[in-house]
Amino acid sequence: MEITVTINGKSHTADVEPRTLLVQFIREQVGLTGTNIGCDTSSCGACSVHVDGEAAKSCTLLAVQADGCSITTIEGMAAADGTLHPMQQAFMENHGLQCGYCTPGMVMAATSLLAENPNPTEEEVRIGLEGNLCRCTGYHNIVQSVLACAKS
Amino acid sequence: MTMTDNTTGVLGQRLLRREDPALLTGEARYTSDLPIPGALHLAVLRSPYARARIVSVDTSAAAAMPGVTAVFSGADLAEAWAGPMPCAWPVTEDMKSPTHYPLAVGQANYVGDGVACVLATSATAARDAIDAIDVEYEPLEAVIDLEDALSDRVVIHDEIGTNRSYTWDLKIEESEGQVDQAFADAAYSVKERYIQQRLIPAAMEPRAVAAIPQPFGGDMTLYSATQVPHILKVMTALTLGIPEHQLRVVAPAVGGGFGSKLNVYAEELLCVALAKRTGSPVRWTETRSEGNQATIHGRGQIQDIELAADSDGRLTAVRVRLIGDMGAYLQLVTPGVPLLGAFLYAGVYELPKAYDFSCTSVFTNMTPTDAYRGAGRPEATYAIERAMDSLAAEIGIDPLELRRRNFIPTASYPYEAMTGLVYDSGDHDRAATLAADMIDYAGVRARQQTQNVPGATKRLGIGVSTYFEMCGLAPSRVLASLNYGAGGWEAATVRVLPTNKIQVVTGTAPHGQGHETAWSMIVAEKMGVSPDDVDVLHSDTAIAPLGLDTYGSRSLSVGGVAIAIACDKVIDKAKQIAAHQLEANPDDLEFSGGEFRVAGSPDRAMPLAAVAFEAFTAHNLPDGLEPNLEAHTTYDPPNFSWPFGTHMCLVEVDTETGQVDVLKYVAVDDCGNQVNPLIVDGQVHGGVVQGLAQALYEEAVYDSDGNLQTSTLAEYLVPAASDVPAIETGHTVTPSPTNQLGVKGIGEAGTIASTPAVINAVVDALSGLGVRDVPMPASPNTVWRAINEAQGGQQ
């Protein structure tokens, strides 16, 4: 099936199998490998992207369901001149990442969280990120990163 | 906060990580991100039975499917292996190890054991074809329970005739019968059984492999999500009969390991063997549910521990009996894991030479176990720290007070333990006092008096644990005495380029620990340059040919110290060049801030940059001195490293639901001098949560037929942010006296300390209800049942 999806401001038209997941389309056909796959049950959130401005796990959507949508992946977050997005900067300054594998999904989920709730409490951040798993940081510095980003 | 102009005092700064921009922008490439034109995709058919005879494998239908290029059964590939899958730790002379091939031949021995495989032009075509392979199995009775395994009622592997792999003893007595006598004479004694449940490491990046052959040149490159590219290279060469010098192993960005990527896996060997056979690149990426079955599990022990104490509560003897769950086969270091704990069952306490440890390890029809963050040491620390609480209850004193009475006194360091190992340094009372202050220990005890009254449904509990980490995993001679199949050294090369930029080549293989940042700081401190001018090269055996990789909290205390020593060698050589140029005696030169100066003549100086360029042009070097500034070191430390600390956990337990809420968690860790406190705290946070997850959430659950009930992340409860508390970190600094940086490890400390701290807190909360123990994971249901049983089923 032919679909047209805008990813990071660029339009992509492609032929996809109906069973192709959005994350597979992004990684394998568009070649944007910053979006990671960490599970096969939509549990880990490593593949989180923005679909029409809201965070979504890109393994929960078929590519055909994203036809006509505008998607932002981690590659679309930093400015063209290389300046990191404030959330990326906050993760860096607060050591909110170690191995980095959950990080793109975390950053996408966290920016979506702040878009909905610009001034969250620590507990609201923890609950807001419960769909994204991290095995390295114990979440402490991820939460600090999001709170710091909200403050700035 | 990046530091570009400060060229001294770099060590100890919270320098931001140079690794982060690539990881934060999606630029970093993990193995499954690598574009590999023409690659064939591997998929593995796995046994749905825990134990079954493989009667026949019909691959014809699968082979006819679109995109499929080849299908192999285990028998088809029997000739591909020069030897079976490697186990590098034969702990005893008579250890039994069943033959283990990348694909099972004749009999499958756990759910997830590879039986056949497909190569196809896409991952989906390969997975589709797996379903078309027709395997006829004859299911056999599976062995899941460890004591059942020990009985040999059903023997899993006919070829070894028993389920017992080995028995390993460590009995230390000054006179025969001393342990028995100590128990006979004890004023107090406790005898406890603890179950270390199986855990699934669940690094966020699933394993991934790509093997790229060069059919005419003969070389092979293996990309793998591994912690151990160097060990993998040696073992792959041996197992496949490939000349080692024609094999290059690269670990690109690696998304966490925790021991699960400290191994040599079937899929790595399959990819290389099939790339060699087909002449095409072959790649494989694990699915999560595949990984839960086919990547090693951790823990899996039954621990019986007995403590004897005198009338003051001072330990007089410790006796430990373990049953270790090896799973279906021995992986790389499977049998050695319980041994790493054997030295720590007396914790940080003084113990006379009255110690009796014995471990019998058995095969079961479950996923093989192996090293998981802490590997043997969390188990040991859990047992002694839980048993110390039981002993305190027996004596009727506060558990912190009991610990203080038993701490090895600071003045006794270096302390020769009853095992003969020498603990290099420690100050346990200081760490415990700091932790007690941070959590307001006395205040909590007072609150308990008013809160934990009869009928209270929200009960407050505080748990203490103290620990030694025993890490570094060296010296090589000590590893030899444990029959470990490799050494414990680490290699480093430091190379000053003509423009005074510095390349460091390390044998460590980071997968989240921030070695590039930390190692650049060590070099900056030593050489008087900015960390930004230091490049750290690693994890590619063509660039860093020598190394023993990253595990066991060894990277800084072995690999980092190696770098410091290599810097010293470079400085020595540079000094000769500078002295020659300055017409001075090398012994009169001082080096600091990146400059050589003649002592007493501050105007006669030469910066390292100028020396580097002189070394490069070689126009005017001292007679006999080779050009270029480069030094290599292989460092074998004189001792393990001995980080220690005290963790405390405050919980509130709802007695009606069994729900445990962690109200506060305090971690005081002493890892000696800290290179980068930002990274140290991050290691502690992550470690604590992994240990807390064992205490409260995680367990690899099998049914009695050997089916893994937690094969996905929907069932295996890796905690989320909302499930865990903030972690308050504190540090004391007791520099290691055995290395020039004064550093110790930190990677496993949190995991070692936190599990007993959490369970001690839960049991403390419920002690007024008669609860003496709560099994792990202390889920609401488990806690509720423990309360109910203690109350005589009345609740």
XYZ file of N, CA, C and O in Angstrom, chain B residues 593-746:
616
model
N 51.116 20.924 34.760
C 50.347 21.836 33.911
C 50.699 21.719 32.442
O 50.581 22.674 31.670
N 51.159 20.577 32.011
C 51.467 20.358 30.605
C 52.794 20.965 30.178
O 53.042 21.164 28.985
N 53.682 21.227 31.144
C 54.941 21.873 30.798
C 56.078 21.260 31.599
O 55.942 20.976 32.787
N 57.229 21.084 30.923
C 58.447 20.653 31.623
C 59.230 21.894 32.023
O 59.435 22.808 31.206
N 59.657 21.926 33.266
C 60.462 23.066 33.737
C 61.714 22.544 34.425
O 61.683 21.511 35.089
N 62.791 23.310 34.285
C 64.006 22.966 35.011
C 63.838 23.482 36.438
O 63.543 24.667 36.641
N 63.999 22.575 37.392
C 63.790 22.964 38.795
C 64.707 24.120 39.142
O 65.913 24.099 38.838
N 64.153 25.143 39.699
C 64.925 26.302 40.121
C 65.191 27.305 39.020
O 65.727 28.383 39.267
N 64.825 26.975 37.769
C 65.012 27.934 36.661
C 63.713 28.052 35.884
O 63.552 27.460 34.811
N 62.757 28.798 36.429
C 61.418 28.808 35.838
C 61.389 29.294 34.384
O 60.456 28.981 33.646
N 62.423 30.029 33.931
C 62.411 30.516 32.550
C 62.811 29.423 31.581
O 62.616 29.545 30.380
N 63.413 28.333 32.078
C 63.792 27.238 31.164
C 62.678 26.196 31.180
O 62.584 25.365 32.079
N 61.802 26.287 30.207
C 60.615 25.431 30.186
C 60.282 25.023 28.758
O 60.676 25.680 27.796
N 59.580 23.936 28.641
C 59.164 23.456 27.314
C 57.794 22.783 27.457
O 57.654 21.830 28.233
N 56.796 23.284 26.743
C 55.473 22.661 26.857
C 55.430 21.290 26.181
O 56.201 21.028 25.253
N 54.528 20.473 26.648
C 54.361 19.136 26.062
C 54.110 19.229 24.555
O 54.586 18.393 23.789
N 53.361 20.258 24.147
C 53.061 20.418 22.718
C 54.342 20.496 21.903
O 54.454 19.881 20.826
N 55.315 21.239 22.411
C 56.580 21.375 21.673
C 57.341 20.055 21.682
O 57.949 19.657 20.678
N 57.288 19.369 22.797
C 57.961 18.064 22.879
C 57.329 17.093 21.888
O 58.020 16.347 21.192
N 55.993 17.121 21.814
C 55.284 16.219 20.901
C 55.718 16.462 19.460
O 55.925 15.513 18.691
N 55.873 17.718 19.112
C 56.261 18.007 17.731
C 57.715 17.591 17.478
O 58.047 17.055 16.420
N 58.570 17.791 18.474
C 59.960 17.332 18.347
C 59.999 15.808 18.198
O 60.777 15.272 17.420
N 59.166 15.130 18.964
C 59.139 13.662 18.898
C 58.670 13.191 17.529
O 59.098 12.155 17.017
N 57.805 13.995 16.917
C 57.256 13.658 15.600
C 58.285 13.923 14.499
O 58.542 13.073 13.647
N 58.902 15.099 14.507
C 59.876 15.402 13.443
C 61.144 14.573 13.620
O 61.806 14.236 12.646
N 61.461 14.288 14.865
C 62.644 13.475 15.171
C 63.933 14.107 14.655
O 64.907 13.412 14.381
N 63.905 15.426 14.516
C 65.102 16.101 13.990
C 66.211 16.192 15.019
O 67.384 16.256 14.676
N 65.822 16.254 16.266
C 66.836 16.498 17.288
C 66.467 15.770 18.580
O 66.114 16.380 19.572
N 66.561 14.452 18.500
C 66.236 13.642 19.675
C 67.535 13.156 20.323
O 68.571 13.076 19.654
N 67.470 12.824 21.593
C 68.667 12.249 22.215
C 69.094 10.983 21.475
O 68.251 10.265 20.921
N 70.359 10.700 21.484
C 70.880 9.507 20.802
C 70.154 8.259 21.304
O 69.997 8.077 22.513
N 69.724 7.442 20.370
C 69.132 6.158 20.741
C 67.656 6.207 21.092
O 67.048 5.169 21.328
N 67.085 7.385 21.129
C 65.666 7.474 21.502
C 64.793 7.374 20.251
O 65.042 8.057 19.256
N 63.767 6.540 20.306
C 62.878 6.378 19.155
C 61.979 7.594 18.982
O 61.598 8.231 19.959
N 61.620 7.905 17.727
C 60.664 9.005 17.493
C 59.289 8.688 18.079
O 58.992 7.550 18.436
N 58.485 9.695 18.110
C 57.072 9.645 18.514
C 56.895 9.442 20.031
O 57.752 8.881 20.704
N 55.769 9.964 20.492
C 55.438 9.882 21.922
C 54.278 8.925 22.087
O 53.128 9.277 21.844
N 54.610 7.726 22.469
C 53.560 6.715 22.623
C 54.027 5.695 23.640
O 55.208 5.352 23.674
N 53.114 5.251 24.471
C 53.480 4.195 25.409
C 52.322 3.234 25.585
O 51.152 3.620 25.542
N 52.682 1.986 25.785
C 51.695 0.940 26.003
C 51.938 0.319 27.380
O 53.073 0.172 27.801
N 50.849 -0.020 28.035
C 50.944 -0.686 29.336
C 49.937 -1.814 29.414
O 48.825 -1.689 28.898
N 50.355 -2.901 30.031
C 49.387 -3.898 30.462
C 49.517 -3.989 31.977
O 50.593 -4.297 32.495
N 48.423 -3.704 32.652
C 48.453 -3.563 34.111
C 47.681 -4.695 34.765
O 46.532 -4.955 34.431
N 48.364 -5.365 35.670
C 47.719 -6.434 36.456
C 47.749 -5.975 37.913
O 48.813 -5.908 38.520
N 46.608 -5.614 38.474
C 46.624 -5.001 39.799
C 47.074 -5.967 40.877
O 46.942 -7.192 40.729
N 47.575 -5.435 41.992
C 48.043 -6.302 43.075
C 46.910 -6.857 43.929
O 47.119 -7.763 44.712
N 45.719 -6.312 43.789
C 44.621 -6.742 44.667
C 43.303 -6.443 43.960
O 43.249 -5.672 42.995
N 42.230 -7.048 44.465
C 40.891 -6.597 44.087
C 40.719 -5.161 44.574
O 41.529 -4.651 45.356
N 39.637 -4.523 44.160
C 39.316 -3.235 44.763
C 38.133 -3.453 45.702
O 37.290 -4.328 45.471
N 38.103 -2.683 46.796
C 37.170 -2.966 47.885
C 36.303 -1.771 48.233
O 36.412 -1.204 49.330
N 35.414 -1.366 47.353
C 34.456 -0.319 47.711
C 33.532 -0.835 48.822
O 33.338 -2.042 48.953
N 33.015 0.067 49.591
C 32.126 -0.348 50.682
C 31.122 0.768 50.931
O 31.221 1.856 50.362
N 30.176 0.494 51.816
C 29.219 1.535 52.146
C 28.081 1.012 52.987
O 28.057 -0.160 53.397
N 27.159 1.900 53.233
C 25.947 1.570 53.986
C 24.743 2.156 53.264
O 24.766 3.338 52.892
N 23.760 1.357 53.043
C 22.503 1.844 52.473
C 21.397 1.692 53.514
O 21.419 0.750 54.306
N 20.458 2.626 53.482
C 19.308 2.520 54.383
C 18.031 2.840 53.608
O 18.020 3.728 52.750
N 17.002 2.104 53.950
C 15.741 2.229 53.229
C 14.597 2.375 54.235
O 14.549 1.638 55.223
N 13.734 3.316 53.956
C 12.567 3.544 54.824
C 11.316 3.192 54.028
O 11.106 3.713 52.926
N 10.513 2.300 54.579
C 9.297 1.890 53.867
C 8.081 2.041 54.775
O 8.193 2.066 55.997
N 6.942 2.112 54.105
C 5.677 1.995 54.814
C 4.925 0.843 54.167
O 4.793 0.794 52.942
N 4.492 -0.101 54.993
C 3.792 -1.274 54.466
C 2.330 -1.197 54.885
O 2.015 -1.014 56.062
N 1.467 -1.337 53.885
C 0.025 -1.391 54.152
C -0.319 -2.843 54.480
O -0.239 -3.720 53.602
N -0.693 -3.113 55.710
C -0.901 -4.507 56.117
C -2.180 -5.089 55.532
O -2.350 -6.306 55.506
N -3.055 -4.231 55.038
C -4.299 -4.751 54.469
C -4.136 -5.160 53.010
O -4.818 -6.053 52.535
N -3.226 -4.481 52.297
C -3.026 -4.804 50.875
C -1.688 -5.462 50.613
O -1.476 -6.044 49.550
N -0.768 -5.337 51.563
C 0.587 -5.848 51.339
C 1.456 -4.913 50.513
O 2.602 -5.237 50.193
N 0.940 -3.752 50.177
C 1.681 -2.807 49.343
C 2.862 -2.204 50.123
O 2.697 -1.775 51.266
N 4.030 -2.194 49.490
C 5.217 -1.580 50.093
C 5.484 -0.248 49.400
O 5.632 -0.205 48.176
N 5.515 0.833 50.169
C 5.908 2.127 49.608
C 7.278 2.484 50.148
O 7.471 2.532 51.365
N 8.213 2.731 49.246
C 9.536 3.169 49.687
C 9.465 4.680 49.880
O 9.261 5.433 48.927
N 9.622 5.119 51.124
C 9.481 6.539 51.426
C 10.794 7.285 51.227
O 10.796 8.459 50.865
N 11.879 6.615 51.497
C 13.184 7.285 51.407
C 14.249 6.221 51.195
O 14.181 5.133 51.782
N 15.216 6.549 50.374
C 16.324 5.618 50.162
C 17.629 6.399 50.222
O 17.818 7.369 49.485
N 18.519 5.973 51.076
C 19.800 6.660 51.269
C 20.934 5.695 50.933
O 20.986 4.582 51.459
N 21.823 6.130 50.072
C 22.968 5.305 49.673
C 24.248 6.060 50.014
O 24.481 7.139 49.467
N 25.038 5.488 50.892
C 26.368 6.053 51.162
C 27.393 5.057 50.648
O 27.466 3.924 51.122
N 28.108 5.480 49.637
C 29.072 4.593 48.993
C 30.457 5.219 49.032
O 30.606 6.417 48.823
N 31.432 4.373 49.281
C 32.818 4.824 49.295
C 33.557 4.054 48.212
O 33.839 2.864 48.370
N 33.798 4.723 47.104
C 34.529 4.071 46.006
C 35.906 4.707 45.859
O 36.475 4.749 44.775
N 36.427 5.200 46.978
C 37.746 5.831 46.904
C 37.634 7.167 46.207
O 36.567 7.810 46.224
N 38.727 7.589 45.583
C 38.676 8.855 44.847
C 37.729 8.726 43.661
O 37.702 7.695 42.993
N 36.971 9.779 43.417
C 36.022 9.751 42.303
C 36.581 10.531 41.119
O 36.973 11.687 41.271
N 36.596 9.901 39.971
C 37.043 10.602 38.757
C 35.980 11.615 38.354
O 36.278 12.774 38.070
N 34.728 11.170 38.324
C 33.636 12.049 37.908
C 32.398 11.745 38.759
O 31.689 10.774 38.497
N 32.147 12.549 39.783
C 31.036 12.261 40.709
C 29.669 12.194 40.026
O 28.768 11.495 40.504
N 29.525 12.892 38.909
C 28.262 12.829 38.166
C 27.997 11.386 37.726
O 26.887 10.854 37.886
N 29.034 10.760 37.184
C 28.912 9.385 36.699
C 28.774 8.421 37.874
O 27.994 7.463 37.829
N 29.503 8.675 38.955
C 29.416 7.811 40.144
C 27.980 7.780 40.661
O 27.404 6.707 40.900
N 27.376 8.950 40.796
C 25.995 8.990 41.294
C 25.045 8.258 40.350
O 24.134 7.561 40.792
N 25.255 8.421 39.070
C 24.405 7.734 38.096
C 24.503 6.221 38.229
O 23.501 5.505 38.151
N 25.726 5.729 38.458
C 25.904 4.289 38.648
C 25.175 3.820 39.902
O 24.571 2.743 39.920
N 25.249 4.628 40.953
C 24.578 4.250 42.205
C 23.064 4.236 42.008
O 22.380 3.275 42.385
N 22.524 5.287 41.394
C 21.075 5.351 41.179
C 20.574 4.099 40.449
O 19.604 3.461 40.855
N 21.237 3.793 39.352
C 20.783 2.674 38.529
C 20.940 1.351 39.247
O 20.072 0.472 39.167
N 22.046 1.209 39.958
C 22.287 -0.027 40.691
C 21.259 -0.234 41.786
O 20.733 -1.337 41.973
N 20.989 0.830 42.509
C 20.017 0.728 43.606
C 18.662 0.285 43.062
O 18.009 -0.612 43.630
N 18.247 0.870 41.977
C 16.917 0.524 41.451
C 16.897 -0.914 40.929
O 15.902 -1.620 41.092
N 17.999 -1.363 40.361
C 18.017 -2.762 39.911
C 17.932 -3.727 41.094
O 17.258 -4.754 41.025
N 18.601 -3.389 42.185
C 18.525 -4.235 43.375
C 17.156 -4.159 44.034
O 16.619 -5.159 44.513
N 16.618 -2.952 44.054
C 15.268 -2.757 44.604
C 14.237 -3.521 43.777
O 13.266 -4.072 44.317
N 14.492 -3.596 42.491
C 13.577 -4.339 41.612
C 13.589 -5.825 41.957
O 12.553 -6.484 41.906
N 14.763 -6.357 42.316
C 14.786 -7.751 42.758
C 13.972 -7.912 44.047
O 13.235 -8.880 44.224
N 14.112 -6.946 44.938
C 13.428 -7.041 46.222
C 11.908 -6.983 46.060
O 11.189 -7.716 46.732
N 11.439 -6.130 45.167
C 9.997 -5.851 45.144
C 9.251 -6.335 43.898
O 8.034 -6.533 43.967
N 9.918 -6.462 42.765
C 9.140 -6.629 41.524
C 9.480 -7.854 40.668
O 8.596 -8.492 40.115
N 10.757 -8.119 40.499
C 11.136 -8.978 39.376
C 11.302 -10.447 39.761
O 11.838 -10.767 40.815
N 10.877 -11.300 38.870
C 11.148 -12.733 38.981
C 10.869 -13.399 37.635
O 9.820 -13.165 37.025
N 11.806 -14.211 37.197
C 11.566 -15.049 36.028
C 10.785 -16.258 36.519
O 11.314 -17.101 37.227
N 9.519 -16.300 36.161
C 8.637 -17.336 36.694
C 8.488 -18.469 35.678
O 8.188 -18.221 34.504
N 8.700 -19.694 36.141
C 8.477 -20.879 35.307
C 7.328 -21.694 35.886
O 7.185 -21.788 37.101
N 6.561 -22.297 35.020
C 5.588 -23.260 35.523
C 6.280 -24.617 35.686
O 7.455 -24.774 35.341
N 5.554 -25.600 36.204
C 6.205 -26.868 36.540
C 6.641 -27.647 35.298
O 7.452 -28.566 35.391
N 6.129 -27.251 34.137
C 6.582 -27.894 32.896
C 7.772 -27.180 32.272
O 8.248 -27.561 31.195
N 8.197 -26.082 32.903
C 9.347 -25.374 32.375
C 9.015 -24.289 31.367
O 9.889 -23.839 30.629
N 7.763 -23.863 31.343
C 7.404 -22.747 30.461
C 7.666 -21.437 31.184
O 7.200 -21.243 32.313
N 8.368 -20.536 30.524
C 8.642 -19.230 31.111
C 7.371 -18.386 31.038
O 6.859 -18.106 29.954
N 6.885 -18.022 32.222
C 5.635 -17.254 32.281
C 5.862 -15.756 32.132
O 4.909 -14.992 32.046
N 7.113 -15.348 32.174
C 7.435 -13.911 32.098
C 8.318 -13.659 30.885
O 9.415 -13.149 30.997
N 7.812 -14.047 29.721
C 8.664 -13.988 28.538
C 8.580 -12.659 27.803
O 9.249 -12.474 26.805
N 7.775 -11.731 28.289
C 7.739 -10.411 27.654
C 7.868 -9.341 28.734
O 7.743 -9.628 29.922
N 8.076 -8.110 28.295
C 8.153 -7.012 29.265
C 6.766 -6.633 29.786
O 6.653 -5.804 30.688
N 5.736 -7.230 29.240
C 4.407 -7.019 29.818
C 4.227 -7.871 31.072
O 3.414 -7.560 31.933
N 5.009 -8.948 31.169
C 4.879 -9.862 32.306
C 6.045 -9.783 33.272
O 5.896 -10.053 34.459
N 7.210 -9.449 32.753
C 8.381 -9.334 33.606
C 8.482 -7.883 34.047
O 8.634 -6.976 33.230
N 8.387 -7.641 35.356
C 8.114 -6.287 35.842
C 9.366 -5.442 36.061
O 9.735 -5.151 37.193
N 10.002 -5.044 34.973
C 11.044 -4.015 35.075
C 10.345 -2.741 35.561
O 9.395 -2.287 34.936
N 10.780 -2.187 36.706
C 10.022 -1.046 37.242
C 10.108 0.186 36.353
O 11.097 0.408 35.650
N 9.055 0.976 36.400
C 9.012 2.268 35.712
C 9.295 3.373 36.735
O 9.409 3.111 37.935
N 9.376 4.598 36.234
C 9.736 5.728 37.100
C 8.779 5.854 38.279
O 9.173 6.234 39.383
N 7.527 5.527 38.035
C 6.514 5.685 39.080
C 6.583 4.586 40.136
O 5.909 4.660 41.154
N 7.401 3.558 39.885
C 7.493 2.438 40.824
C 8.644 2.589 41.814
O 8.816 1.736 42.690
N 9.472 3.596 41.622
C 10.704 3.663 42.419
C 10.872 5.044 43.027
O 10.324 6.029 42.525
N 11.630 5.127 44.120
C 11.805 6.416 44.793
C 12.965 7.213 44.216
O 13.758 6.697 43.432
N 13.069 8.464 44.626
C 14.301 9.225 44.422
C 15.371 8.600 45.314
O 15.059 7.993 46.336
N 16.607 8.724 44.903
C 17.715 8.123 45.647
C 18.579 9.253 46.197
O 19.024 10.118 45.428
N 18.799 9.252 47.495
C 19.700 10.253 48.081
C 21.082 9.639 48.223
O 21.234 8.623 48.904
N 22.057 10.246 47.585
C 23.401 9.676 47.617
C 24.303 10.485 48.540
O 24.221 11.706 48.612
N 25.141 9.765 49.232
C 26.186 10.383 50.043
C 27.458 9.588 49.848
O 27.411 8.429 49.427
N 28.569 10.219 50.093
C 29.832 9.505 49.868
C 30.819 9.776 50.983
O 30.882 10.887 51.505
N 31.574 8.780 51.339
C 32.808 9.002 52.062
C 33.919 8.640 51.090
O 33.674 7.928 50.107
N 35.104 9.151 51.310
C 36.208 8.897 50.390
C 37.377 8.292 51.159
O 38.025 8.959 51.955
N 37.587 7.016 50.954
C 38.739 6.316 51.528
C 39.547 5.797 50.343
O 39.217 4.766 49.758
N 40.572 6.545 49.928
C 41.268 6.168 48.697
C 41.857 4.762 48.771
O 42.319 4.332 49.837
N 41.822 4.064 47.666
C 42.470 2.758 47.613
C 43.978 2.958 47.721
O 44.549 3.757 46.980
N 44.629 2.223 48.617
C 46.088 2.345 48.713
C 46.819 1.511 47.667
O 48.036 1.532 47.621
N 46.086 0.781 46.822
C 46.778 -0.141 45.921
C 46.947 0.391 44.510
O 47.520 -0.291 43.677
N 46.416 1.574 44.208
C 46.672 2.124 42.872
C 46.879 3.624 42.953
O 46.427 4.281 43.891
N 47.579 4.165 41.972
C 48.020 5.557 42.038
C 46.861 6.542 41.978
O 47.002 7.684 42.416
N 45.708 6.144 41.447
C 44.571 7.058 41.406
C 43.735 6.983 42.685
O 42.849 7.805 42.907
N 43.970 5.959 43.498
C 43.181 5.791 44.724
C 41.738 5.421 44.454
O 40.847 5.675 45.266
N 41.490 4.789 43.312
C 40.113 4.522 42.887
C 39.691 3.080 43.168
O 40.521 2.182 43.290
N 38.386 2.898 43.257
C 37.766 1.572 43.387
C 36.596 1.542 42.396
O 36.298 2.544 41.766
N 35.927 0.427 42.304
C 34.796 0.323 41.376
C 33.525 0.886 41.975
O 33.446 1.158 43.168
N 32.490 1.061 41.140
C 31.203 1.541 41.641
C 30.029 0.920 40.893
O 28.874 1.082 41.274
